[in-house]
Structure formats: C-alpha cells, structure tokens
Amino acid sequence: MQIQLKNISKSFAKNQVLHRVDFTLESGEVHALMGENGAGKSTLMKILTGVYTQDEGHVLIDGKETRFKNVKEVEEKGIAFIHQELNIFPNLTVAENLFLGHEEKIGHTGILKTKQMEQKTEEYLAGLGLSVKASKLAGSLSVGQQQMIEIAKALRLQAQVIIMDEPTAALTDREIQILFSLIEKLKKQGVSFVYISHRMEEIFEVCDKITILRDGQYIATKQVKDTTFDEVVYMMVGRSIGDRYPVRSGHKQSDVFLEVKDLTRRGAFENISFHVKKGEILGVAGLMGAGRTEIMKAIFGYESIHSGEIWINGDRVSIRKPSDAIRYGLGFITEDRKSEGLILDFSIQENMVLPILKQFQSLFVISKQREKSFVHKMIKKLNIKTTNETQQVKSLSGGNQQKVVLAKWLGLMPDCLILDEPTRGVDVGAKKEIYSLMQELADQGVAIIVVSSDLPEVLGISDRIMVISEGKVGGFVDKQDATGEKIMNLATGGK
Amino acid sequence: MTAIRERLGNGWKQLGSMIGLVLIVLIVSALNADFLTINNLLNVLRQVSINALIAFGMTFVILTGGIDLSVGSMLALSSAVVAQLMAKGVSFYPALLIGIVAGAIMGAFNGIMITKGKVAPFIATLATLTIFRGFTLVYTDGSPITGMSNDFSFQLFGKGYMFGIPVPVVTMLVVFLFLLFVLKKTVFGRQTYAIGGNEEASILAGIKVDRIKVIIYSISGALSALAGIILISRLNSADPNAGTSYELDAIAAVVLGGTSLSGGKGSIWGTLIGALIIGVLNNGLNLLNVSPFYQLVVKGFVILLAVLIDRKKS
Ligand SMILES: Nc1ncnc2c1ncn2[C@@H]1O[C@H](COP(=O)(O)OP(=O)(O)OP(=O)(O)O)[C@@H](O)[C@H]1O
Ligand SMILES: [Mg+2]
C-alpha cells in the first residue's frame, strides 16, 4: 500500500501548525517522521487517519483520494495507529483492552469467549517478550507494559501500515530490541511503518527514510544511509546544538542529602539502600517493571512502605504523604504526565503554579500578576511552544507538556529533585536543555535522582548510577567505569 | 465559531445558562403580566435563596467530583436543633451559630467517611441522608417544633426586609459573593478545581486533598443549616420532614449552571443562574395555574433539555 499526503495544511484557531506538508510512504519501508516538539508530526498522522480534517491538501491511498470518518474505517483499510498518548482502559483487563471493539463471541449471541481471548492475548504478548496474565487489570501494569499492549493491538489487526507515534518512549532496551526485530520481520512481509521518535539512535538503527518537519514546514526527505546524525539534528532545529550531553564541569563532593535504608514494600521492592549527595546526579537504571518508579513513589510518600528508613540532612524523617515530602524539600516529576503530572483541562499557567500557589498568595488572594510573571519566565526558560499561558495543556504537543511538568517543580526550588523519565517524548534540543538544567541545579547544590530507561542518557548525564534489578539494588557504577554492558549485566542479574 | 468559543473560554458555559434564564423569563412574562412586578420578582428571589444556598455548597462538592445527597437531612436536623434551643429560650445569634456548627459537623462526618473511609460520595451521603433524617425524627419525636420566641432578629432572618430586599436574599447574596471570591481568588478555590481535574496529580503536587474535601463537605453542611434556619424563621416551626428531596433541586441548579458532574469544571455564577432558572420556572408555572403534577414533568424536561443543549455545544 502506498500513502501520499500532499500539500497538507492545518490550523487550530489562528495557530497554523502545518504548512503545505508532503509525505509519501511506500510499502515495505520504515519511514521516520522527525521534528522538534510541536513540529506537527502527530497532527499530520491524525490527519492521515481522519482524527482531524485538513484545511487544505489531499490524502491519497494507492493514488485514490481518501478521507476516513472513524477508526473502524482506518482499521478496515489496514492501517493501525499507535497514539503517542496511551489509550489503555485501566479498569479493563489486558485481554479486554487488546480485543476492545473486536471481541470474539459465540456466534451472534454477544457471549464472550473470554478464555480464548485471554489465551490469544498471552500468545501475542509472549511474542513481544512480555509475560503478564491476560486477566490482570491493565491499570496495574507499568507504563512500558501498557505501551506493549498498544503495540500488540496493532499487531492483532494484521495491518499493512503501522503508525507508531513514539512507541519506545516508555520502553527499555530489551523491549526495544524485541520491537525492532519484529519491525524487521513484518517489513519483509511488505508491511510499512511510520516511525516517530525522539531517540536518534533508534532512527538510524531501524529506519530506511527520514522526513523532517520544522515548525509545521516540510524540510526534507533523506535516505538514512545518505545522512548523518548531525545533519538530521541541524534540519530539525535549524541550527547546530553541539554535544548531546552538556559537559559536566566536575561536581564538588558534598554532604549526603537523602539517604534511604532498607526500604521494603513486599511484592514491589526489597531492602533498597542508597544515598544521594547535594550537587550529585544519581542515575537509576533498570529494566521495565524492575520497581524503580515504585521506589521513588514510596520515598515521596505516595505509596506506603512496610519497613525502612528515610534520612534527610542527617535526620530521620517520616514521610506519609507527598505534602510531607515537599516540606522536606523533595520534588518529584512523575513518569506518567497524563494521569499524574498534569490536570489536562487546566491551562499552562494553572498547572505550573499548582505546587507553589501559596507563594503567590497575599492576604488570601492569589496575585494573578505575580503568577503570570513566574509563568512567563518559565515558558521562556524552558522554551515552551505555546500561543499563550492560558492554552489548555491538553492541546500542547507531548514534549511541551513534559516541559510544563518540569516547570511546575522547578518553581518549588527543591533541595532534592527526583525525575522519573524526564525526557520521555522530548526532542533533542529540549533534551539538552533539560540536561543543562539538571546540571545547573546540581551545581547549585540540589541533589538529583534521575530514573531513565534511555541507556545512553543515563550514561551521559549521571555522576553515579544505581541499577535496580527485580526490586533489589543490583549494584552501583561510577561514571568513570560505566558502560552500557555493565549496566545491562547488573540489570538482568547476569542473565 | 471555535475562535469565539476559545475567547469566551469558561464564560461560554455560563452564557448558555444565562440565555436559558432570559428565555424562560421572556416566555413567562409574555404569558402572564403578573410575573414582571417588583413584588413577584422579590418573591421569586426569596424562594430561590434557600435552594441557592444549598446549591452553592453542592457546587464545591461537585467541583471536586463528589456529590452530597444528605443536604436535606442536614438541613432538617440542624434547624431542629436551633428551634429546640430557641424554644428553650436561647437567644437567636448563639442558636444560629450552634446550628451552623452542627451542620458543619455533619458535613465533616460525610467528608471523613469519604476521605479516610474511602466510601464513594454517593454511598456515604446516601447513608447519612437516612442517618441524619432518623436522628431528626428521634430528636423531634416526629412532630414539628413550635413555640420559638418572638426574637426580633430571628423573625427578621426569614421574613424581614433590608433596604426593601428580603433578608434571605441578602444573606444568599453575601454568601454568594464570598464563595465567588473564594473560588476565583484563593488558593483553596484553585485547589478545589484541581482536585476535580485530576486527584492524583493534585496529591502529588502536595495538595492536602483529604483536608480540602472534609472542609468542602463541612461547607455543604453549614450552608444547608443556614438554609434550614431561614426556613424555620419563615414557617415559625421546624418540621422533621423539612428539606426532603432538596438535594435534587440543588443538584439540578448546579447542573443547569453548567458545572460538570465529573468535577473540575464549573462556577458558582452558573449555579446562581441555575437556581434562578428553577425559581422562575416554579413561580411561572404557579402563576400560569399549571397543576403541581405537571410542574414536575415540565421541570424535569427543562433540565434534560438544558443538558442536551450543553452536550451539543462541546
Ligand atoms: N487540538 C489542538 N488544539 C490546539 N492546538 C493543537 C491541538 N493539537 C495540536 N496542537 C498544536 O499543534 C502543534 C503541533 O502539535 P503536534 O502534537 O502535532 O506536535 P508533535 O510534532 O507531535 O510534537 P511532539 O514531539 O511533542 O509530540 C503544537 O503547537 C500544538 O500545540
Ligand atoms: Mg506528537
């Protein structure tokens, strides 16, 4: 199947986000769509699949003009779309999610073949290297596992074209490798892919062609083998960004800020002990589902613990709820921005000031003026692409949403900032900005804990790396002798 | 169209309710000349004030994504307490204060069940609806309390006028302005919306969600008590069955005002307009001599229509 997008333009209100963009997908190719946050990648794919209607231009499928009215039509045509924001129903089981809208029934009775669907589900997931019970509630899975379910949904459709909007943002190396070998296999059968990702290594590993957008403009289409990393970045950003990781200007060793002793929550993690010093960046690596997020949530008082101690600045503290943690100077950027980080119906401004509202209050009244000037400062500092501060965060591009979450916690000026997958879905330029920001904070004496599934990232930014393996501390690695191999070894327990 | 809607932002929803109110006023006044007289309008306002007060508290509750079905029972119990006190010779202001505190305590009980006990708001307040009503019947022995003193301020509270405006209306407007301020300008107000918008994100942002919810259910209780005290002043007696099914009119006012039942979106302005719509409708149907049975039917359809139109817009 060949898909052609010609001259596509699209505006939201007065904000034109696509300007006469062209894009062609041939059968059997893996075609990367690249661009900064807010460049219009997701919007373009949503126009292709009829979620949005273009203001101008044509969608041609095998040369025939097409306009989809609903998801069913798209699926019938053999196109599957894995959205950037997960569409998992947390209160349904894994199998129910997978078969939603395509349930297998006994004849026309409406009686579900639950057992059969669950069995098939487990087969599909096993093919993706994931062993979870199909009867488990999807909400109880990690974001990464939920992402794999989304991928399995597309596979089940046996689509001819699969659009993946940042499929690997929540995945760790192992799952990514499984995904890639799957893509290779399907490609040989003539299936084509649109692949959107901000992880440059992946693009060069799995894609054949790259189309680049910048600010809604079509820039170029290149064969992967004819281009370089730097050239792609240059075309995306419009300038050179230099090294991917800012140079760490040798951090000063200082006092321990946070120390965790024998933290245990049965069934999730056991005997977790570690510390982080003021001004240190501690990376936390591990496989999907190793328990990293749960540990961080427990430290922040959002999940209970069965035993263990938390010490801050040399004093033992009791953190029962997030507001306690905040009082002790902790900040926590959660991994799932949609359900835990943002209030989607709120504006950028309202989201950003949420933890620090009291700072803008004088005599019970929130000063809108002070609030606004803080928000403007943050929008500028983090380079957030938006029309203005009253824009609802749900209409921001994914990467810009992530920046809003970041801004929210920076305002609190924490002594220790925990970041769980802070660059998920963030473009190269913005990633570097976030890294620089982390260093800047560390240089000011903030203790930083950064959980990341992006191995090159952990290696690039951490002073020290803690590896979590199946709910236990697998080991620590210093920056000097950290390699990807060493970390993977610790993460898998040598398996 | 989208541009207009964007600019109006949150105001759009209120605009809808406003247009609804104006339409109903136009229709009623066209059908009956008596409607648009000062006297009748003041009468409408006085009738509206009781429901509006309860609905204001309900707005806070619904904004957090909850519901309070026990308002009518809280009204009955706290007003019975006030009536009893006054019958025993306690003067009005201390009795008023005790009544409001009693309402707030009942509301706090709801709030604690919902937050600490993790009972769904619908269930928790459904249970206390019966519990508080039961206590009222026990307390009053099932018969109305009368024989309250002729305390001047007590009589004024439900029946008096201030600068030509009925005192209950003044009370309602003062409460309205205060809550409008709280919701729009204060940290508490912003946190109320935040909880309804995304409770998890709110907890993680350090908002003391449980505490705020308990306060909000207490406000609902206190305002129900206040409404109840206006009622006993007007009727000169406290009926143990007072306030039965008042929760329905209150919820209707909130919904007609464009507040979303799933929380996070809405306004106290809208609720005032919603309460006015119901009040005008009641009054208009009375003036037009529509039988009370049909009145119920009409009211129900208006609510459905309003929500349907609202659906279409978004
Ligand atoms: N429903 C909407 N309403 C208003 N503006 C929107 C809407 N959807 C997208 N936009 C705007 O369109 C622009 C392009 O967004 P899009 O989501 O396509 O970016 P993207 O390239 O996918 O970015 P990212 O890499 O961050 O996912 C952004 O500026 C965004 O704010
Ligand atoms: Mg996108």
PDB file of N, CA and C and ligand atoms in Angstrom, chain A residues 12-13 15 17-18 35-44 46 52 84 165-166 196 198 213 385-386 391 394-400 425-427, chain B residues 6, ligand 1:
ATOM      1  N   PHE A  12      -5.204  25.350  14.067  1.00  0.00           N
ATOM      2  CA  PHE A  12      -6.099  25.275  15.231  1.00  0.00           C
ATOM      3  C   PHE A  12      -6.357  26.710  15.643  1.00  0.00           C
ATOM      4  N   ALA A  13      -7.608  27.118  15.628  1.00  0.00           N
ATOM      5  CA  ALA A  13      -7.950  28.519  15.852  1.00  0.00           C
ATOM      6  C   ALA A  13      -7.100  29.346  14.874  1.00  0.00           C
ATOM      7  N   ASN A  15      -3.805  29.429  14.961  1.00  0.00           N
ATOM      8  CA  ASN A  15      -2.444  28.924  15.011  1.00  0.00           C
ATOM      9  C   ASN A  15      -2.229  27.888  13.915  1.00  0.00           C
ATOM     10  N   VAL A  17      -0.447  25.081  12.221  1.00  0.00           N
ATOM     11  CA  VAL A  17       0.568  24.134  12.680  1.00  0.00           C
ATOM     12  C   VAL A  17       1.151  23.287  11.558  1.00  0.00           C
ATOM     13  N   LEU A  18       0.498  23.250  10.403  1.00  0.00           N
ATOM     14  CA  LEU A  18       1.081  22.577   9.237  1.00  0.00           C
ATOM     15  C   LEU A  18       0.954  23.480   8.013  1.00  0.00           C
ATOM     16  N   GLY A  35      11.110  15.786  13.962  1.00  0.00           N
ATOM     17  CA  GLY A  35      10.912  17.213  14.161  1.00  0.00           C
ATOM     18  C   GLY A  35      10.853  17.502  15.637  1.00  0.00           C
ATOM     19  N   GLU A  36      11.026  18.769  15.966  1.00  0.00           N
ATOM     20  CA  GLU A  36      11.000  19.152  17.374  1.00  0.00           C
ATOM     21  C   GLU A  36       9.606  18.967  17.967  1.00  0.00           C
ATOM     22  N   ASN A  37       9.496  19.136  19.250  1.00  0.00           N
ATOM     23  CA  ASN A  37       8.187  19.105  19.892  1.00  0.00           C
ATOM     24  C   ASN A  37       7.321  20.206  19.304  1.00  0.00           C
ATOM     25  N   GLY A  38       6.127  19.812  18.895  1.00  0.00           N
ATOM     26  CA  GLY A  38       5.225  20.812  18.339  1.00  0.00           C
ATOM     27  C   GLY A  38       5.447  21.076  16.861  1.00  0.00           C
ATOM     28  N   ALA A  39       6.301  20.275  16.213  1.00  0.00           N
ATOM     29  CA  ALA A  39       6.565  20.490  14.792  1.00  0.00           C
ATOM     30  C   ALA A  39       5.363  20.097  13.943  1.00  0.00           C
ATOM     31  N   GLY A  40       4.505  19.249  14.492  1.00  0.00           N
ATOM     32  CA  GLY A  40       3.292  18.879  13.763  1.00  0.00           C
ATOM     33  C   GLY A  40       3.246  17.420  13.329  1.00  0.00           C
ATOM     34  N   LYS A  41       4.121  16.598  13.865  1.00  0.00           N
ATOM     35  CA  LYS A  41       4.178  15.186  13.471  1.00  0.00           C
ATOM     36  C   LYS A  41       2.884  14.453  13.809  1.00  0.00           C
ATOM     37  N   SER A  42       2.488  14.551  15.059  1.00  0.00           N
ATOM     38  CA  SER A  42       1.272  13.832  15.468  1.00  0.00           C
ATOM     39  C   SER A  42       0.067  14.361  14.715  1.00  0.00           C
ATOM     40  N   THR A  43       0.020  15.671  14.548  1.00  0.00           N
ATOM     41  CA  THR A  43      -1.110  16.271  13.834  1.00  0.00           C
ATOM     42  C   THR A  43      -1.195  15.728  12.410  1.00  0.00           C
ATOM     43  N   LEU A  44      -0.050  15.610  11.749  1.00  0.00           N
ATOM     44  CA  LEU A  44      -0.033  15.104  10.373  1.00  0.00           C
ATOM     45  C   LEU A  44      -0.601  13.682  10.336  1.00  0.00           C
ATOM     46  N   LYS A  46      -2.584  12.367  12.494  1.00  0.00           N
ATOM     47  CA  LYS A  46      -4.004  12.379  12.843  1.00  0.00           C
ATOM     48  C   LYS A  46      -4.842  12.816  11.642  1.00  0.00           C
ATOM     49  N   TYR A  52      -8.310  14.359  12.651  1.00  0.00           N
ATOM     50  CA  TYR A  52      -8.526  15.760  12.286  1.00  0.00           C
ATOM     51  C   TYR A  52      -8.780  15.845  10.791  1.00  0.00           C
ATOM     52  N   GLN A  84       0.526   8.524  20.527  1.00  0.00           N
ATOM     53  CA  GLN A  84       1.563   8.962  21.462  1.00  0.00           C
ATOM     54  C   GLN A  84       1.072   8.857  22.898  1.00  0.00           C
ATOM     55  N   ASP A 165       3.600   6.379  17.004  1.00  0.00           N
ATOM     56  CA  ASP A 165       3.972   7.705  17.491  1.00  0.00           C
ATOM     57  C   ASP A 165       4.674   7.532  18.833  1.00  0.00           C
ATOM     58  N   GLU A 166       5.961   7.595  18.805  1.00  0.00           N
ATOM     59  CA  GLU A 166       6.809   7.410  19.987  1.00  0.00           C
ATOM     60  C   GLU A 166       6.512   6.128  20.756  1.00  0.00           C
ATOM     61  N   ILE A 196       7.723   7.568  14.566  1.00  0.00           N
ATOM     62  CA  ILE A 196       8.016   8.872  15.159  1.00  0.00           C
ATOM     63  C   ILE A 196       8.765   8.641  16.460  1.00  0.00           C
ATOM     64  N   HIS A 198      11.936  10.490  19.278  1.00  0.00           N
ATOM     65  CA  HIS A 198      12.966  11.483  19.564  1.00  0.00           C
ATOM     66  C   HIS A 198      14.279  10.821  19.940  1.00  0.00           C
ATOM     67  N   LEU A 213      10.276  17.639   9.619  1.00  0.00           N
ATOM     68  CA  LEU A 213       9.399  18.809   9.692  1.00  0.00           C
ATOM     69  C   LEU A 213      10.014  19.804  10.660  1.00  0.00           C
ATOM     70  N   LYS A 385       6.667  25.809  23.545  1.00  0.00           N
ATOM     71  CA  LYS A 385       5.972  26.329  22.366  1.00  0.00           C
ATOM     72  C   LYS A 385       4.478  26.417  22.636  1.00  0.00           C
ATOM     73  N   THR A 386       4.008  27.633  22.740  1.00  0.00           N
ATOM     74  CA  THR A 386       2.592  27.806  23.018  1.00  0.00           C
ATOM     75  C   THR A 386       2.135  29.167  22.526  1.00  0.00           C
ATOM     76  N   GLN A 391      -3.402  28.666  27.303  1.00  0.00           N
ATOM     77  CA  GLN A 391      -3.702  27.478  26.490  1.00  0.00           C
ATOM     78  C   GLN A 391      -3.850  26.248  27.394  1.00  0.00           C
ATOM     79  N   LYS A 394      -3.829  20.191  27.484  1.00  0.00           N
ATOM     80  CA  LYS A 394      -4.145  19.026  26.654  1.00  0.00           C
ATOM     81  C   LYS A 394      -3.963  19.317  25.166  1.00  0.00           C
ATOM     82  N   SER A 395      -3.926  20.588  24.783  1.00  0.00           N
ATOM     83  CA  SER A 395      -3.710  20.878  23.365  1.00  0.00           C
ATOM     84  C   SER A 395      -2.249  21.170  23.052  1.00  0.00           C
ATOM     85  N   LEU A 396      -1.366  20.967  24.014  1.00  0.00           N
ATOM     86  CA  LEU A 396       0.058  21.120  23.738  1.00  0.00           C
ATOM     87  C   LEU A 396       0.613  19.837  23.148  1.00  0.00           C
ATOM     88  N   SER A 397       1.733  19.942  22.419  1.00  0.00           N
ATOM     89  CA  SER A 397       2.382  18.729  21.940  1.00  0.00           C
ATOM     90  C   SER A 397       3.002  18.016  23.138  1.00  0.00           C
ATOM     91  N   GLY A 398       3.228  16.711  22.983  1.00  0.00           N
ATOM     92  CA  GLY A 398       3.682  15.886  24.099  1.00  0.00           C
ATOM     93  C   GLY A 398       4.909  16.434  24.808  1.00  0.00           C
ATOM     94  N   GLY A 399       5.893  16.811  24.029  1.00  0.00           N
ATOM     95  CA  GLY A 399       7.122  17.293  24.629  1.00  0.00           C
ATOM     96  C   GLY A 399       6.923  18.574  25.417  1.00  0.00           C
ATOM     97  N   ASN A 400       6.066  19.414  24.909  1.00  0.00           N
ATOM     98  CA  ASN A 400       5.814  20.665  25.616  1.00  0.00           C
ATOM     99  C   ASN A 400       5.032  20.432  26.900  1.00  0.00           C
ATOM    100  N   GLY A 425       9.673  11.563  25.355  1.00  0.00           N
ATOM    101  CA  GLY A 425       8.922  12.309  24.360  1.00  0.00           C
ATOM    102  C   GLY A 425       9.406  13.727  24.143  1.00  0.00           C
ATOM    103  N   VAL A 426      10.628  14.020  24.576  1.00  0.00           N
ATOM    104  CA  VAL A 426      11.152  15.365  24.436  1.00  0.00           C
ATOM    105  C   VAL A 426      12.167  15.390  23.293  1.00  0.00           C
ATOM    106  N   ASP A 427      12.160  16.434  22.472  1.00  0.00           N
ATOM    107  CA  ASP A 427      13.040  16.450  21.300  1.00  0.00           C
ATOM    108  C   ASP A 427      14.497  16.701  21.673  1.00  0.00           C
TER     109      ASP A 427
ATOM    110  N   GLU B   6     -13.213  29.934  22.032  1.00  0.00           N
ATOM    111  CA  GLU B   6     -11.931  29.994  22.721  1.00  0.00           C
ATOM    112  C   GLU B   6     -11.814  31.267  23.538  1.00  0.00           C
TER     113      GLU B   6
HETATM  114  N1  LIG C   1      -6.301  20.000  19.452  1.00  0.00           N
HETATM  115  C1  LIG C   1      -5.428  21.018  19.354  1.00  0.00           C
HETATM  116  N2  LIG C   1      -5.814  22.288  19.613  1.00  0.00           N
HETATM  117  C2  LIG C   1      -4.950  23.327  19.512  1.00  0.00           C
HETATM  118  N3  LIG C   1      -3.651  23.200  19.183  1.00  0.00           N
HETATM  119  C3  LIG C   1      -3.194  21.954  18.922  1.00  0.00           C
HETATM  120  C4  LIG C   1      -4.049  20.799  19.007  1.00  0.00           C
HETATM  121  N4  LIG C   1      -3.319  19.698  18.706  1.00  0.00           N
HETATM  122  C5  LIG C   1      -2.071  20.149  18.445  1.00  0.00           C
HETATM  123  N5  LIG C   1      -1.986  21.496  18.572  1.00  0.00           N
HETATM  124  C6  LIG C   1      -0.792  22.328  18.355  1.00  0.00           C
HETATM  125  O1  LIG C   1      -0.232  21.940  17.126  1.00  0.00           O
HETATM  126  C7  LIG C   1       1.173  21.960  17.169  1.00  0.00           C
HETATM  127  C8  LIG C   1       1.723  20.628  16.662  1.00  0.00           C
HETATM  128  O2  LIG C   1       1.396  19.618  17.602  1.00  0.00           O
HETATM  129  P1  LIG C   1       1.786  18.088  17.397  1.00  0.00           P
HETATM  130  O3  LIG C   1       1.174  17.346  18.538  1.00  0.00           O
HETATM  131  O4  LIG C   1       1.441  17.655  16.035  1.00  0.00           O
HETATM  132  O5  LIG C   1       3.369  18.121  17.572  1.00  0.00           O
HETATM  133  P2  LIG C   1       4.416  16.917  17.509  1.00  0.00           P
HETATM  134  O6  LIG C   1       5.314  17.202  16.372  1.00  0.00           O
HETATM  135  O7  LIG C   1       3.708  15.633  17.522  1.00  0.00           O
HETATM  136  O8  LIG C   1       5.230  17.177  18.865  1.00  0.00           O
HETATM  137  P3  LIG C   1       5.787  16.132  19.976  1.00  0.00           P
HETATM  138  O9  LIG C   1       7.087  15.646  19.503  1.00  0.00           O
HETATM  139  O10 LIG C   1       5.981  16.977  21.189  1.00  0.00           O
HETATM  140  O11 LIG C   1       4.781  15.065  20.161  1.00  0.00           O
HETATM  141  C9  LIG C   1       1.552  22.285  18.596  1.00  0.00           C
HETATM  142  O12 LIG C   1       1.957  23.630  18.661  1.00  0.00           O
HETATM  143  C10 LIG C   1       0.280  22.076  19.376  1.00  0.00           C
HETATM  144  O13 LIG C   1       0.208  22.959  20.454  1.00  0.00           O
END
